[in-house]
Amino acid sequence: MRLLTEYLPPETFGGYKLALAGVSLIAGIGVRPFIQYAMRAYHDAAVSGGLHRFLTRSARSFGAYVAALGLAVAAAGWVLTRGGGGLGPAVPALLGAVLALQALVERDRALSVTRGRQGAAESVGVGLAWLIPVAVAGSVLVGGSLSVVLAAHAGALGLLLLAPRLAHGRGTGGDRGAPGAADAVDATGAAGSAWTYAWPLVAAGCLSWLAHESDRFILGYYHGAGAVGLYAAAYGLASAPFTAAAGAAAQVMLPVAFAASARAGGDAVPAAPRSVFAGALLVGAGGVCVVWLAGDRIAGLLLAESYRAAAPDLMVWIALGYACFGAAMCLDLAAFGAKRTVFVMIASGAAAVTNVGLDLLLVPARGATGAAVATAAALCVYLLCMAGLLRAAQPGRAAGAGTQRAGAEREHG
């Protein structure tokens, strides 16, 4: 973050974040739900013996899909920006390239995680964390335009796309092996199964974008791109440790949880491990305390001078929200494993309504501080909704309630 803010003024950084927020919305709606389905379906295919067929067909179909999606984004962007608006003609094409390349990288990484190959997945994560900022800073020194920044993203993601393929062969072929007996079975209904699993996540992707990204556009409308740049820098700095810790925990827990759900049939909603959930809350609370006590020092060390003034106050609110979100990710695993993705959609909807409503109420008068407060409230609502939905759906609760009612009726004659 220091490298980015050192070479990008707040106005440029804000415009850059707004452009990538558009890519994030499309990815959340059109890409990530099907990547999540692939992670879960991998274990069903492994149990049934159809792993070779699943990996081969899913790699081909997903590659064709994201290529078409990237071209559609590039074409739509070119039409919308034609004739001016401050964006160069290369930007729409680069946005489409970024989307397609990032989708392919994320799928390879996601399948590495769900197969338990944490080293391969982590190497891609480290590359994303370090290669892109260096490329962005270098490109700004050379050209200084938004188009060059996006080109750096496309180039960096292209390198990350090539790396796992050179190391492990074609795509995810490291454990394809020979076709099994179940691979000869017709996969009629597979597309329907994918859609049943993914459609709530398509809606959740849009709602989650409203909960996490829409505040930048509302802030930009009322206070300009410079305010967005200052807010985005504080947001990225405060949220990164929490999302990194939660992501690392999910990488370890996810293959175990998904494999267990696949062996059990994946119909019941398991109880989230209380020790893991309590640990996530404890770590999150500790992180919020660190940001509260040392926010000035953190901002001074990791942000350029022009970004530091307002960052500490914003970071406390953002840290509070992402501490809640990190704990909620433990609950997400139970919903994904049990194929209850509708729970994620409902919780994301509650968070989106909270965030947008508070943004419209607070941002005009309080600016970035209002956006940070809205983020904290929205992510707290997400945690509470996920906890309530999973608790209500856990096996035995309905039966237990019925037993209690029957006992009460017998007792009162």
mmCIF file of C-alpha atoms in Angstrom, residues 12-289:
data_model
loop_
_atom_site.group_PDB
_atom_site.id
_atom_site.type_symbol
_atom_site.label_atom_id
_atom_site.label_comp_id
_atom_site.label_asym_id
_atom_site.label_seq_id
_atom_site.Cartn_x
_atom_site.Cartn_y
_atom_site.Cartn_z
ATOM 1 C CA THR A 12 -5.577 8.970 -9.576
ATOM 2 C CA PHE A 13 -5.758 6.287 -6.902
ATOM 3 C CA GLY A 14 -9.472 6.977 -6.456
ATOM 4 C CA GLY A 15 -10.165 6.719 -10.200
ATOM 5 C CA TYR A 16 -8.129 3.525 -10.354
ATOM 6 C CA LYS A 17 -10.137 1.991 -7.494
ATOM 7 C CA LEU A 18 -13.444 2.991 -9.085
ATOM 8 C CA ALA A 19 -12.443 1.302 -12.359
ATOM 9 C CA LEU A 20 -11.452 -1.904 -10.612
ATOM 10 C CA ALA A 21 -14.655 -1.795 -8.539
ATOM 11 C CA GLY A 22 -16.523 -2.274 -11.820
ATOM 12 C CA VAL A 23 -14.415 -5.337 -12.584
ATOM 13 C CA SER A 24 -15.083 -6.600 -9.064
ATOM 14 C CA LEU A 25 -18.857 -6.320 -9.557
ATOM 15 C CA ILE A 26 -18.769 -8.343 -12.779
ATOM 16 C CA ALA A 27 -16.490 -10.945 -11.214
ATOM 17 C CA GLY A 28 -18.717 -11.248 -8.160
ATOM 18 C CA ILE A 29 -21.802 -11.829 -10.280
ATOM 19 C CA GLY A 30 -20.467 -13.804 -13.224
ATOM 20 C CA VAL A 31 -17.329 -15.622 -12.070
ATOM 21 C CA ARG A 32 -16.900 -16.271 -8.359
ATOM 22 C CA PRO A 33 -20.179 -18.189 -7.824
ATOM 23 C CA PHE A 34 -19.097 -20.800 -10.353
ATOM 24 C CA ILE A 35 -15.581 -20.984 -8.914
ATOM 25 C CA GLN A 36 -17.167 -21.663 -5.521
ATOM 26 C CA TYR A 37 -19.310 -24.377 -7.114
ATOM 27 C CA ALA A 38 -16.218 -25.949 -8.669
ATOM 28 C CA MET A 39 -14.525 -26.083 -5.257
ATOM 29 C CA ARG A 40 -17.509 -27.897 -3.757
ATOM 30 C CA ALA A 41 -18.218 -30.120 -6.784
ATOM 31 C CA TYR A 42 -14.596 -31.316 -6.842
ATOM 32 C CA HIS A 43 -15.246 -33.323 -3.673
ATOM 33 C CA ASP A 44 -18.507 -34.786 -4.984
ATOM 34 C CA ALA A 45 -16.639 -35.886 -8.127
ATOM 35 C CA ALA A 46 -13.843 -37.392 -6.044
ATOM 36 C CA VAL A 47 -16.324 -39.413 -3.969
ATOM 37 C CA SER A 48 -18.219 -40.662 -7.052
ATOM 38 C CA GLY A 49 -15.094 -41.464 -9.065
ATOM 39 C CA GLY A 50 -15.790 -38.876 -11.764
ATOM 40 C CA LEU A 51 -12.873 -36.568 -11.044
ATOM 41 C CA HIS A 52 -11.183 -36.879 -14.461
ATOM 42 C CA ARG A 53 -14.352 -35.937 -16.326
ATOM 43 C CA PHE A 54 -15.126 -33.063 -13.964
ATOM 44 C CA LEU A 55 -11.670 -31.472 -14.195
ATOM 45 C CA THR A 56 -11.405 -31.830 -17.965
ATOM 46 C CA ARG A 57 -14.859 -30.519 -18.814
ATOM 47 C CA SER A 58 -14.914 -27.762 -16.216
ATOM 48 C CA ALA A 59 -11.534 -26.391 -17.346
ATOM 49 C CA ARG A 60 -12.657 -26.194 -20.973
ATOM 50 C CA SER A 61 -16.099 -24.740 -20.272
ATOM 51 C CA PHE A 62 -14.814 -22.208 -17.743
ATOM 52 C CA GLY A 63 -12.053 -21.024 -20.083
ATOM 53 C CA ALA A 64 -14.535 -20.463 -22.907
ATOM 54 C CA TYR A 65 -16.951 -18.731 -20.553
ATOM 55 C CA VAL A 66 -14.489 -16.207 -19.114
ATOM 56 C CA ALA A 67 -13.065 -15.471 -22.572
ATOM 57 C CA ALA A 68 -16.556 -14.598 -23.803
ATOM 58 C CA LEU A 69 -17.241 -12.588 -20.650
ATOM 59 C CA GLY A 70 -13.991 -10.654 -21.045
ATOM 60 C CA LEU A 71 -14.818 -9.811 -24.663
ATOM 61 C CA ALA A 72 -18.314 -8.707 -23.662
ATOM 62 C CA VAL A 73 -16.918 -6.419 -20.963
ATOM 63 C CA ALA A 74 -14.376 -4.956 -23.374
ATOM 64 C CA ALA A 75 -17.022 -4.351 -26.040
ATOM 65 C CA ALA A 76 -19.500 -2.813 -23.604
ATOM 66 C CA GLY A 77 -16.793 -0.614 -22.099
ATOM 67 C CA TRP A 78 -15.676 0.564 -25.536
ATOM 68 C CA VAL A 79 -19.249 1.530 -26.470
ATOM 69 C CA LEU A 80 -19.877 3.319 -23.174
ATOM 70 C CA THR A 81 -16.596 5.283 -23.216
ATOM 71 C CA ARG A 82 -16.533 6.046 -26.935
ATOM 72 C CA GLY A 83 -16.348 9.731 -27.645
ATOM 73 C CA GLY A 84 -14.702 10.924 -24.455
ATOM 74 C CA GLY A 85 -15.157 10.718 -20.736
ATOM 75 C CA GLY A 86 -11.473 10.835 -19.824
ATOM 76 C CA LEU A 87 -10.707 7.145 -20.412
ATOM 77 C CA GLY A 88 -8.284 6.121 -23.090
ATOM 78 C CA PRO A 89 -9.404 3.699 -25.834
ATOM 79 C CA ALA A 90 -7.232 0.920 -24.387
ATOM 80 C CA VAL A 91 -8.938 0.911 -20.972
ATOM 81 C CA PRO A 92 -12.084 -1.105 -21.886
ATOM 82 C CA ALA A 93 -9.983 -3.814 -23.549
ATOM 83 C CA LEU A 94 -7.663 -3.928 -20.555
ATOM 84 C CA LEU A 95 -10.613 -4.208 -18.179
ATOM 85 C CA GLY A 96 -11.845 -7.236 -20.098
ATOM 86 C CA ALA A 97 -8.354 -8.758 -20.074
ATOM 87 C CA VAL A 98 -7.977 -8.168 -16.343
ATOM 88 C CA LEU A 99 -11.324 -9.848 -15.683
ATOM 89 C CA ALA A 100 -10.597 -12.921 -17.816
ATOM 90 C CA LEU A 101 -7.042 -13.425 -16.556
ATOM 91 C CA GLN A 102 -7.996 -12.919 -12.933
ATOM 92 C CA ALA A 103 -10.848 -15.408 -13.268
ATOM 93 C CA LEU A 104 -8.528 -18.092 -14.636
ATOM 94 C CA VAL A 105 -5.954 -17.425 -11.919
ATOM 95 C CA GLU A 106 -8.607 -17.525 -9.202
ATOM 96 C CA ARG A 107 -9.972 -20.831 -10.466
ATOM 97 C CA ASP A 108 -6.542 -22.461 -10.459
ATOM 98 C CA ARG A 109 -5.897 -21.109 -6.990
ATOM 99 C CA ALA A 110 -9.336 -22.176 -5.695
ATOM 100 C CA LEU A 111 -8.899 -25.752 -6.915
ATOM 101 C CA SER A 112 -5.445 -25.862 -5.332
ATOM 102 C CA VAL A 113 -7.051 -24.839 -2.046
ATOM 103 C CA THR A 114 -9.884 -27.354 -2.214
ATOM 104 C CA ARG A 115 -7.408 -30.147 -3.099
ATOM 105 C CA GLY A 116 -5.322 -29.292 -0.052
ATOM 106 C CA ARG A 117 -2.386 -27.937 -2.088
ATOM 107 C CA GLN A 118 -1.905 -24.928 0.117
ATOM 108 C CA GLY A 119 1.673 -24.274 -1.009
ATOM 109 C CA ALA A 120 0.657 -23.783 -4.642
ATOM 110 C CA ALA A 121 -2.292 -21.596 -3.674
ATOM 111 C CA GLU A 122 -0.167 -19.482 -1.357
ATOM 112 C CA SER A 123 2.490 -18.915 -4.011
ATOM 113 C CA VAL A 124 -0.158 -17.378 -6.268
ATOM 114 C CA GLY A 125 -1.415 -15.247 -3.376
ATOM 115 C CA VAL A 126 2.083 -13.967 -2.654
ATOM 116 C CA GLY A 127 2.520 -13.133 -6.317
ATOM 117 C CA LEU A 128 -0.726 -11.167 -6.358
ATOM 118 C CA ALA A 129 0.264 -9.301 -3.216
ATOM 119 C CA TRP A 130 3.754 -8.302 -4.389
ATOM 120 C CA LEU A 131 3.997 -8.409 -8.172
ATOM 121 C CA ILE A 132 1.037 -6.147 -8.950
ATOM 122 C CA PRO A 133 2.027 -3.177 -6.711
ATOM 123 C CA VAL A 134 5.570 -3.256 -8.085
ATOM 124 C CA ALA A 135 4.268 -3.344 -11.668
ATOM 125 C CA VAL A 136 1.810 -0.527 -10.958
ATOM 126 C CA ALA A 137 4.481 1.713 -9.413
ATOM 127 C CA GLY A 138 6.858 1.035 -12.293
ATOM 128 C CA SER A 139 4.233 1.793 -14.910
ATOM 129 C CA VAL A 140 3.295 5.083 -13.226
ATOM 130 C CA LEU A 141 6.938 6.151 -13.259
ATOM 131 C CA VAL A 142 7.074 5.461 -16.997
ATOM 132 C CA GLY A 143 3.692 6.729 -18.188
ATOM 133 C CA GLY A 144 1.568 7.892 -15.273
ATOM 134 C CA SER A 145 -1.829 7.173 -16.837
ATOM 135 C CA LEU A 146 -4.716 5.027 -15.716
ATOM 136 C CA SER A 147 -4.355 2.940 -18.878
ATOM 137 C CA VAL A 148 -0.793 2.062 -17.935
ATOM 138 C CA VAL A 149 -1.887 1.095 -14.431
ATOM 139 C CA LEU A 150 -4.490 -1.283 -15.816
ATOM 140 C CA ALA A 151 -1.938 -2.627 -18.291
ATOM 141 C CA ALA A 152 0.327 -3.440 -15.381
ATOM 142 C CA HIS A 153 -2.499 -5.417 -13.795
ATOM 143 C CA ALA A 154 -3.121 -7.339 -16.988
ATOM 144 C CA GLY A 155 0.588 -8.111 -17.407
ATOM 145 C CA ALA A 156 1.043 -9.175 -13.807
ATOM 146 C CA LEU A 157 -1.997 -11.435 -13.895
ATOM 147 C CA GLY A 158 -0.772 -12.912 -17.157
ATOM 148 C CA LEU A 159 2.519 -13.855 -15.522
ATOM 149 C CA LEU A 160 0.649 -15.381 -12.601
ATOM 150 C CA LEU A 161 -1.488 -17.339 -15.042
ATOM 151 C CA LEU A 162 1.556 -18.814 -16.742
ATOM 152 C CA ALA A 163 3.420 -19.726 -13.560
ATOM 153 C CA PRO A 164 1.179 -22.574 -12.263
ATOM 154 C CA ARG A 165 0.779 -23.969 -15.776
ATOM 155 C CA LEU A 166 4.526 -24.139 -16.294
ATOM 156 C CA ALA A 167 4.988 -25.723 -12.864
ATOM 157 C CA HIS A 168 2.146 -28.267 -12.939
ATOM 158 C CA GLY A 169 1.369 -28.826 -16.575
ATOM 159 C CA ARG A 170 -1.849 -27.931 -18.291
ATOM 160 C CA GLY A 171 -4.348 -26.184 -16.033
ATOM 161 C CA THR A 172 -5.257 -28.243 -12.992
ATOM 162 C CA GLY A 173 -3.945 -31.461 -14.456
ATOM 163 C CA GLY A 174 -1.698 -32.405 -11.546
ATOM 164 C CA ASP A 175 -4.123 -35.052 -10.235
ATOM 165 C CA ARG A 176 -6.336 -35.829 -13.229
ATOM 166 C CA GLY A 177 -5.031 -39.327 -13.665
ATOM 167 C CA ALA A 178 -6.866 -41.771 -15.908
ATOM 168 C CA PRO A 179 -10.607 -41.706 -16.466
ATOM 169 C CA GLY A 180 -12.551 -43.702 -13.901
ATOM 170 C CA ALA A 181 -15.649 -45.849 -14.348
ATOM 171 C CA ALA A 182 -17.954 -43.069 -13.231
ATOM 172 C CA ASP A 183 -16.515 -40.780 -15.910
ATOM 173 C CA ALA A 184 -18.401 -42.741 -18.554
ATOM 174 C CA VAL A 185 -21.747 -41.861 -16.953
ATOM 175 C CA ASP A 186 -23.707 -39.157 -18.705
ATOM 176 C CA ALA A 187 -23.526 -35.900 -16.768
ATOM 177 C CA THR A 188 -27.098 -34.843 -17.596
ATOM 178 C CA GLY A 189 -28.229 -32.377 -14.992
ATOM 179 C CA ALA A 190 -24.716 -31.218 -14.066
ATOM 180 C CA ALA A 191 -25.358 -27.769 -15.472
ATOM 181 C CA GLY A 192 -28.615 -27.590 -13.558
ATOM 182 C CA SER A 193 -26.840 -28.609 -10.367
ATOM 183 C CA ALA A 194 -24.245 -25.892 -10.900
ATOM 184 C CA TRP A 195 -26.928 -23.283 -11.460
ATOM 185 C CA THR A 196 -28.927 -24.391 -8.395
ATOM 186 C CA TYR A 197 -25.815 -23.995 -6.273
ATOM 187 C CA ALA A 198 -24.588 -20.813 -7.925
ATOM 188 C CA TRP A 199 -27.684 -18.676 -8.517
ATOM 189 C CA PRO A 200 -27.954 -17.495 -4.891
ATOM 190 C CA LEU A 201 -24.257 -16.623 -5.086
ATOM 191 C CA VAL A 202 -24.883 -14.636 -8.274
ATOM 192 C CA ALA A 203 -27.362 -12.531 -6.321
ATOM 193 C CA ALA A 204 -25.042 -12.528 -3.312
ATOM 194 C CA GLY A 205 -22.205 -11.263 -5.508
ATOM 195 C CA CYS A 206 -24.223 -8.204 -6.480
ATOM 196 C CA LEU A 207 -25.390 -7.644 -2.910
ATOM 197 C CA SER A 208 -21.902 -8.174 -1.514
ATOM 198 C CA TRP A 209 -20.565 -5.593 -3.952
ATOM 199 C CA LEU A 210 -23.114 -3.136 -2.584
ATOM 200 C CA ALA A 211 -21.943 -3.950 0.935
ATOM 201 C CA HIS A 212 -18.209 -3.660 0.179
ATOM 202 C CA GLU A 213 -17.712 -1.415 -2.866
ATOM 203 C CA SER A 214 -20.701 0.855 -3.455
ATOM 204 C CA ASP A 215 -19.580 3.335 -0.801
ATOM 205 C CA ARG A 216 -16.753 4.460 -3.111
ATOM 206 C CA PHE A 217 -19.222 5.626 -5.744
ATOM 207 C CA ILE A 218 -21.460 7.396 -3.234
ATOM 208 C CA LEU A 219 -18.410 9.053 -1.690
ATOM 209 C CA GLY A 220 -17.135 10.037 -5.129
ATOM 210 C CA TYR A 221 -20.492 11.544 -6.079
ATOM 211 C CA TYR A 222 -20.568 13.812 -3.033
ATOM 212 C CA HIS A 223 -16.869 14.510 -2.408
ATOM 213 C CA GLY A 224 -14.882 13.625 -5.571
ATOM 214 C CA ALA A 225 -12.222 11.103 -6.591
ATOM 215 C CA GLY A 226 -9.663 12.506 -4.131
ATOM 216 C CA ALA A 227 -11.854 11.538 -1.170
ATOM 217 C CA VAL A 228 -12.277 8.083 -2.719
ATOM 218 C CA GLY A 229 -8.506 7.699 -2.974
ATOM 219 C CA LEU A 230 -7.951 8.623 0.686
ATOM 220 C CA TYR A 231 -10.751 6.304 1.797
ATOM 221 C CA ALA A 232 -9.608 3.404 -0.382
ATOM 222 C CA ALA A 233 -6.064 3.617 0.991
ATOM 223 C CA ALA A 234 -7.264 3.464 4.615
ATOM 224 C CA TYR A 235 -9.779 0.750 3.703
ATOM 225 C CA GLY A 236 -7.185 -1.459 2.036
ATOM 226 C CA LEU A 237 -4.675 -1.010 4.837
ATOM 227 C CA ALA A 238 -7.133 -1.789 7.651
ATOM 228 C CA SER A 239 -8.989 -4.663 5.978
ATOM 229 C CA ALA A 240 -5.997 -6.547 4.566
ATOM 230 C CA PRO A 241 -4.755 -8.195 7.810
ATOM 231 C CA PHE A 242 -8.237 -9.430 8.708
ATOM 232 C CA THR A 243 -9.017 -10.818 5.259
ATOM 233 C CA ALA A 244 -5.555 -12.410 5.053
ATOM 234 C CA ALA A 245 -5.956 -14.131 8.431
ATOM 235 C CA ALA A 246 -9.489 -15.304 7.637
ATOM 236 C CA GLY A 247 -8.405 -16.475 4.186
ATOM 237 C CA ALA A 248 -5.507 -18.470 5.620
ATOM 238 C CA ALA A 249 -7.824 -20.150 8.129
ATOM 239 C CA ALA A 250 -10.364 -20.894 5.392
ATOM 240 C CA GLN A 251 -7.671 -22.449 3.186
ATOM 241 C CA VAL A 252 -6.887 -24.939 5.944
ATOM 242 C CA MET A 253 -10.491 -25.648 6.952
ATOM 243 C CA LEU A 254 -12.160 -25.612 3.554
ATOM 244 C CA PRO A 255 -10.931 -28.921 2.052
ATOM 245 C CA VAL A 256 -11.683 -30.757 5.304
ATOM 246 C CA ALA A 257 -15.175 -29.285 5.610
ATOM 247 C CA PHE A 258 -16.060 -29.824 1.945
ATOM 248 C CA ALA A 259 -14.779 -33.402 1.881
ATOM 249 C CA ALA A 260 -16.798 -34.247 4.990
ATOM 250 C CA SER A 261 -19.939 -32.676 3.510
ATOM 251 C CA ALA A 262 -19.462 -34.608 0.229
ATOM 252 C CA ARG A 263 -19.096 -37.933 2.047
ATOM 253 C CA ALA A 264 -22.233 -37.197 4.086
ATOM 254 C CA GLY A 265 -24.230 -36.155 1.039
ATOM 255 C CA GLY A 266 -24.121 -32.445 1.834
ATOM 256 C CA ASP A 267 -27.788 -32.131 2.807
ATOM 257 C CA ALA A 268 -27.500 -31.266 6.498
ATOM 258 C CA VAL A 269 -26.132 -28.017 7.850
ATOM 259 C CA PRO A 270 -23.292 -28.843 10.242
ATOM 260 C CA ALA A 271 -22.692 -26.838 13.379
ATOM 261 C CA ALA A 272 -19.801 -24.425 12.905
ATOM 262 C CA PRO A 273 -16.868 -25.418 15.172
ATOM 263 C CA ARG A 274 -17.290 -23.244 18.250
ATOM 264 C CA SER A 275 -13.583 -23.187 19.013
ATOM 265 C CA VAL A 276 -12.742 -21.906 15.511
ATOM 266 C CA PHE A 277 -15.487 -19.296 15.608
ATOM 267 C CA ALA A 278 -14.490 -18.140 19.096
ATOM 268 C CA GLY A 279 -10.863 -17.973 18.005
ATOM 269 C CA ALA A 280 -11.799 -15.826 15.002
ATOM 270 C CA LEU A 281 -13.710 -13.424 17.242
ATOM 271 C CA LEU A 282 -10.795 -13.238 19.675
ATOM 272 C CA VAL A 283 -8.232 -12.583 16.939
ATOM 273 C CA GLY A 284 -10.517 -9.979 15.395
ATOM 274 C CA ALA A 285 -10.954 -8.178 18.711
ATOM 275 C CA GLY A 286 -7.198 -8.143 19.201
ATOM 276 C CA GLY A 287 -6.703 -6.711 15.723
ATOM 277 C CA VAL A 288 -9.201 -3.924 16.363
ATOM 278 C CA CYS A 289 -7.371 -3.020 19.589
#
